[in-house]
CSV table of C-alpha atoms and ligand atoms in Angstrom, one decimal:
chain,number,residue,atom,x,y,z
N,1,THR,CA,38.4,10.4,14.5
N,2,ALA,CA,37.3,14.0,14.5
N,3,THR,CA,38.4,16.2,17.3
N,4,HIS,CA,35.5,17.5,19.3
N,5,PRO,CA,35.5,20.6,21.4
N,6,GLU,CA,35.3,20.4,25.1
N,7,LEU,CA,31.7,20.6,26.2
N,8,THR,CA,30.2,22.5,29.1
N,9,LEU,CA,26.7,21.7,30.3
N,10,ILE,CA,24.8,24.6,31.8
N,11,VAL,CA,21.7,23.9,33.8
N,12,ALA,CA,19.5,25.0,36.7
N,13,ALA,CA,18.1,22.1,38.7
N,14,THR,CA,16.3,21.4,41.9
N,15,GLN,CA,17.8,19.2,44.7
N,16,GLN,CA,16.1,16.2,42.9
N,17,MET,CA,17.8,17.4,39.6
N,18,GLY,CA,14.4,18.6,38.2
N,19,ILE,CA,14.8,20.9,35.3
N,20,GLY,CA,11.4,21.2,33.6
N,21,ARG,CA,7.7,20.9,33.7
N,22,ASN,CA,5.2,20.8,30.9
N,23,GLY,CA,7.8,21.9,28.3
N,24,ALA,CA,9.0,24.9,30.3
N,25,LEU,CA,11.2,25.8,33.2
N,26,PRO,CA,9.6,24.8,36.5
N,27,TRP,CA,9.9,28.4,37.8
N,28,THR,CA,9.4,31.9,36.5
N,29,ASN,CA,11.0,35.2,37.3
N,30,LEU,CA,14.5,34.0,38.1
N,31,ARG,CA,15.8,37.1,36.2
N,32,ARG,CA,19.2,37.3,37.8
N,33,GLU,CA,19.7,33.6,37.3
N,34,MET,CA,18.8,33.9,33.6
N,35,ALA,CA,21.0,36.9,33.3
N,36,TYR,CA,23.9,34.8,34.6
N,37,PHE,CA,23.1,32.1,32.0
N,38,ALA,CA,23.1,34.8,29.2
N,39,ARG,CA,26.4,36.4,30.5
N,40,VAL,CA,28.3,33.1,30.9
N,41,THR,CA,27.2,31.6,27.6
N,42,LYS,CA,28.0,34.9,25.7
N,43,ARG,CA,31.3,35.8,27.2
N,44,PRO,CA,34.0,35.4,24.5
N,45,GLN,CA,37.4,33.9,25.2
N,46,THR,CA,38.7,34.6,21.8
N,47,GLN,CA,37.4,36.5,18.8
N,48,LEU,CA,35.0,33.6,18.1
N,49,GLN,CA,31.4,33.5,19.3
N,50,ASN,CA,30.5,30.8,21.7
N,51,ALA,CA,28.0,28.1,20.6
N,52,VAL,CA,24.8,27.0,22.4
N,53,VAL,CA,23.7,23.5,21.5
N,54,MET,CA,20.1,22.6,22.3
N,55,GLY,CA,17.5,20.0,21.5
N,56,ARG,CA,14.4,20.9,19.5
N,57,ARG,CA,12.1,21.0,22.6
N,58,THR,CA,14.4,23.4,24.4
N,59,TRP,CA,14.5,25.6,21.2
N,60,GLU,CA,10.7,25.6,21.3
N,61,SER,CA,10.6,26.5,25.0
N,62,ILE,CA,12.6,29.7,24.5
N,63,PRO,CA,10.3,32.7,24.1
N,64,PRO,CA,10.3,33.6,20.4
N,65,ARG,CA,11.4,37.2,21.2
N,66,PHE,CA,14.6,35.8,22.8
N,67,ARG,CA,15.5,33.3,20.0
N,68,PRO,CA,17.9,32.7,18.5
N,69,LEU,CA,19.8,33.6,21.7
N,70,PRO,CA,21.7,36.7,20.6
N,71,GLY,CA,25.5,36.9,20.5
N,72,ARG,CA,25.9,33.1,20.3
N,73,ARG,CA,25.9,30.5,17.5
N,74,ASN,CA,22.6,28.6,18.0
N,75,VAL,CA,22.7,24.9,17.1
N,76,VAL,CA,19.4,23.0,17.3
N,77,VAL,CA,19.5,19.2,17.3
N,78,SER,CA,16.5,17.6,15.6
N,79,ARG,CA,15.8,14.7,13.3
N,80,SER,CA,12.6,16.4,12.0
N,81,LEU,CA,13.1,20.1,11.6
N,82,PRO,CA,14.1,21.3,8.1
N,83,SER,CA,17.6,22.6,7.9
N,84,SER,CA,16.6,25.0,5.2
N,85,PRO,CA,14.9,27.1,5.9
N,86,PRO,CA,16.2,26.8,9.5
N,87,PRO,CA,13.7,27.6,12.4
N,88,ALA,CA,15.1,31.1,12.5
N,89,GLU,CA,17.7,33.1,10.6
N,90,GLY,CA,21.2,32.1,11.4
N,91,VAL,CA,20.3,28.9,13.3
N,92,VAL,CA,22.1,25.7,12.4
N,93,VAL,CA,20.1,22.4,12.5
N,94,ALA,CA,22.0,19.2,13.2
N,95,ARG,CA,20.6,15.7,13.1
N,96,SER,CA,22.5,14.5,16.2
N,97,LEU,CA,24.7,15.9,18.9
N,98,GLU,CA,27.6,14.2,17.2
N,99,GLU,CA,26.8,16.0,14.0
N,100,ALA,CA,26.4,19.3,15.8
N,101,LEU,CA,29.9,18.9,17.2
N,102,ALA,CA,31.7,17.4,14.2
N,103,SER,CA,34.6,19.4,13.0
N,104,GLY,CA,34.9,20.1,9.3
N,105,ALA,CA,31.3,21.1,8.7
N,106,ALA,CA,31.6,24.8,7.8
N,107,SER,CA,28.7,25.7,10.1
N,108,ALA,CA,29.6,23.4,13.0
N,109,PRO,CA,30.8,24.8,16.3
N,110,ALA,CA,34.3,23.8,15.3
N,111,ALA,CA,34.6,27.4,14.4
N,112,SER,CA,33.2,28.5,17.7
N,113,GLY,CA,34.7,29.5,21.0
N,114,ARG,CA,33.3,27.6,24.0
N,115,VAL,CA,30.5,25.1,23.3
N,116,PHE,CA,27.6,25.1,25.9
N,117,VAL,CA,25.1,22.3,25.9
N,118,ILE,CA,21.9,24.0,27.2
N,119,GLY,CA,19.5,21.0,27.3
N,120,GLY,CA,17.1,19.6,27.7
N,121,ALA,CA,17.2,16.1,29.3
N,122,GLN,CA,17.7,14.1,26.1
N,123,ILE,CA,20.6,16.3,24.9
N,124,TYR,CA,22.2,16.5,28.3
N,125,GLY,CA,22.0,12.7,28.4
N,126,ALA,CA,23.7,12.4,25.0
N,127,ALA,CA,26.4,14.9,26.0
N,128,LEU,CA,27.2,13.1,29.2
N,129,GLU,CA,27.9,9.9,27.2
N,130,MET,CA,30.7,11.8,25.5
N,131,ARG,CA,34.2,12.1,26.9
N,132,GLU,CA,34.2,15.7,25.7
N,133,ALA,CA,31.7,16.6,28.4
N,134,ARG,CA,34.1,18.0,31.0
N,135,ARG,CA,32.1,20.5,33.1
N,136,VAL,CA,28.7,21.3,34.5
N,137,LEU,CA,27.8,24.8,35.5
N,138,LEU,CA,25.0,23.9,37.9
N,139,THR,CA,22.6,26.4,39.5
N,140,ARG,CA,21.3,24.4,42.4
N,141,VAL,CA,17.8,25.5,43.1
N,142,ARG,CA,17.1,24.9,46.8
N,143,THR,CA,13.4,25.7,46.7
N,144,ALA,CA,11.2,22.8,45.8
N,145,PHE,CA,9.4,22.8,42.4
N,146,GLU,CA,7.3,20.1,40.8
N,147,CYS,CA,9.1,18.8,37.8
N,148,ASP,CA,8.5,16.2,35.1
N,149,THR,CA,11.9,16.4,33.5
N,150,PHE,CA,15.3,15.7,35.2
N,151,PHE,CA,19.0,16.3,34.6
N,152,PRO,CA,20.4,12.8,34.0
N,153,LEU,CA,23.3,13.0,36.4
N,154,CYS,CA,23.2,13.1,40.1
N,155,LEU,CA,25.5,15.9,41.6
N,156,PRO,CA,24.8,15.6,45.3
N,157,ASP,CA,24.8,18.5,47.7
N,158,SER,CA,27.1,16.5,49.9
N,159,GLY,CA,28.7,13.1,49.6
N,160,VAL,CA,30.1,11.4,46.6
N,161,ALA,CA,28.9,12.2,43.1
N,162,GLU,CA,28.7,9.8,40.2
N,163,LYS,CA,31.8,8.5,38.4
N,164,GLY,CA,34.5,11.1,38.4
N,165,TRP,CA,32.5,14.3,39.0
N,166,ARG,CA,34.0,16.8,41.5
N,167,ARG,CA,32.7,20.1,42.7
N,168,ARG,CA,35.2,22.9,42.2
N,169,GLY,CA,35.8,25.9,44.5
N,170,GLN,CA,34.8,29.5,44.0
N,171,ALA,CA,38.2,30.6,42.8
N,172,GLU,CA,38.3,28.0,40.0
N,173,MET,CA,34.7,28.8,39.1
N,174,ASP,CA,35.4,32.5,38.9
N,175,ALA,CA,38.5,31.9,36.8
N,176,TRP,CA,36.7,29.7,34.3
N,177,VAL,CA,33.6,31.7,34.1
N,178,GLY,CA,35.5,35.0,33.9
N,179,GLU,CA,33.7,36.9,36.6
N,180,GLU,CA,33.3,37.0,40.3
N,181,VAL,CA,30.3,34.6,40.5
N,182,PRO,CA,27.9,35.5,43.3
N,183,ARG,CA,28.7,33.4,46.3
N,184,GLY,CA,26.5,31.5,48.6
N,185,VAL,CA,22.7,31.2,48.6
N,186,GLN,CA,21.0,33.7,46.3
N,187,GLU,CA,17.4,34.7,46.8
N,188,GLU,CA,15.1,35.9,44.1
N,189,ALA,CA,11.3,35.9,43.9
N,190,GLY,CA,11.1,33.7,47.0
N,191,THR,CA,13.4,31.1,45.4
N,192,GLU,CA,16.8,30.2,46.8
N,193,TYR,CA,19.6,28.9,44.6
N,194,GLU,CA,23.4,28.7,44.5
N,195,PHE,CA,25.9,28.7,41.6
N,196,GLU,CA,28.2,25.7,41.4
N,197,MET,CA,30.8,24.3,39.0
N,198,TRP,CA,31.5,20.6,38.6
N,199,GLU,CA,34.3,18.9,36.6
N,200,ARG,CA,34.9,15.4,35.4
N,201,VAL,CA,38.4,14.4,36.6
N,202,ASP,CA,39.1,11.2,34.6
U,1,FOL,N1,20.9,27.2,32.7
U,1,FOL,C1,20.7,28.0,33.8
U,1,FOL,N2,21.6,28.2,34.7
U,1,FOL,N3,19.5,28.6,33.9
U,1,FOL,C2,18.5,28.5,32.9
U,1,FOL,O1,17.4,29.0,33.1
U,1,FOL,C3,18.7,27.6,31.8
U,1,FOL,N4,17.8,27.4,30.9
U,1,FOL,C4,18.1,26.6,29.8
U,1,FOL,C5,19.3,26.0,29.8
U,1,FOL,N5,20.2,26.2,30.7
U,1,FOL,C6,20.0,27.0,31.8
U,1,FOL,C7,17.1,26.4,28.8
U,1,FOL,N6,16.0,27.4,28.7
U,1,FOL,C8,16.3,31.4,27.7
U,1,FOL,C9,15.0,30.8,28.0
U,1,FOL,C10,15.0,29.5,28.3
U,1,FOL,C11,16.1,28.7,28.4
U,1,FOL,C12,17.3,29.2,28.1
U,1,FOL,C13,17.4,30.6,27.7
U,1,FOL,C14,16.4,32.8,27.3
U,1,FOL,O2,15.4,33.5,27.0
U,1,FOL,N7,17.6,33.4,27.4
U,1,FOL,C15,17.9,34.8,27.1
U,1,FOL,C16,17.8,35.6,28.4
U,1,FOL,C17,17.1,36.8,28.3
U,1,FOL,C18,17.0,37.5,29.6
U,1,FOL,O3,18.0,38.1,30.1
U,1,FOL,O4,15.9,37.3,30.3
U,1,FOL,C19,19.4,34.8,26.6
U,1,FOL,O5,19.7,35.8,25.9
U,1,FOL,O6,20.1,33.9,27.0
């Protein structure tokens, strides 16, 4: 069986694990939060670019001027989008998450650095079914927002998380992310949030 790269899911979610509304993020103007997302997903560990793997709806939710997300290999999972021409120059279309990650394909993230799964709900769900999904970089949004789309894993603020998921401390998060991640509750545009890292221990 093919060796898959380790997967890191990156997500901003409310206390109810809400991630979206009407095909967009539930909030606007979390500029420093979005800057964190861009920094973390870009930061190279080797000479290789990192990959961002996303579903077609997430691709469509990214403002056209920001896509493909620069400095990263963009892989879009879709059964219907044509692979040639791709939805934008340099973008790779895969028919499933499995295909997106399969080693061997010249264009697959096998030739990438870190692989980040950036959503949305369907693709997160598919990723969480895979043993390769080791880590979640969660931005816990403490302000309430109405949502119609949810992250399909409960990572509670306190108490016991689902099967095998543990929150890591600041030192471990800083070491993995490669920066001193802002500590404690952040406030931006009237919204409060906190940066967390979770790992699957099994
Ligand atoms: N994870 C986190 N922590 N926050 C998010 O907002 C987030 N969003 C998605 C997935 N994981 C996330 C999916 N949605 C862009 C827009 C929407 C989006 C993901 C990325 C985007 O435009 N990104 C630019 C940022 C440009 C800027 O600095 O404003 C990028 O280059 O990454």
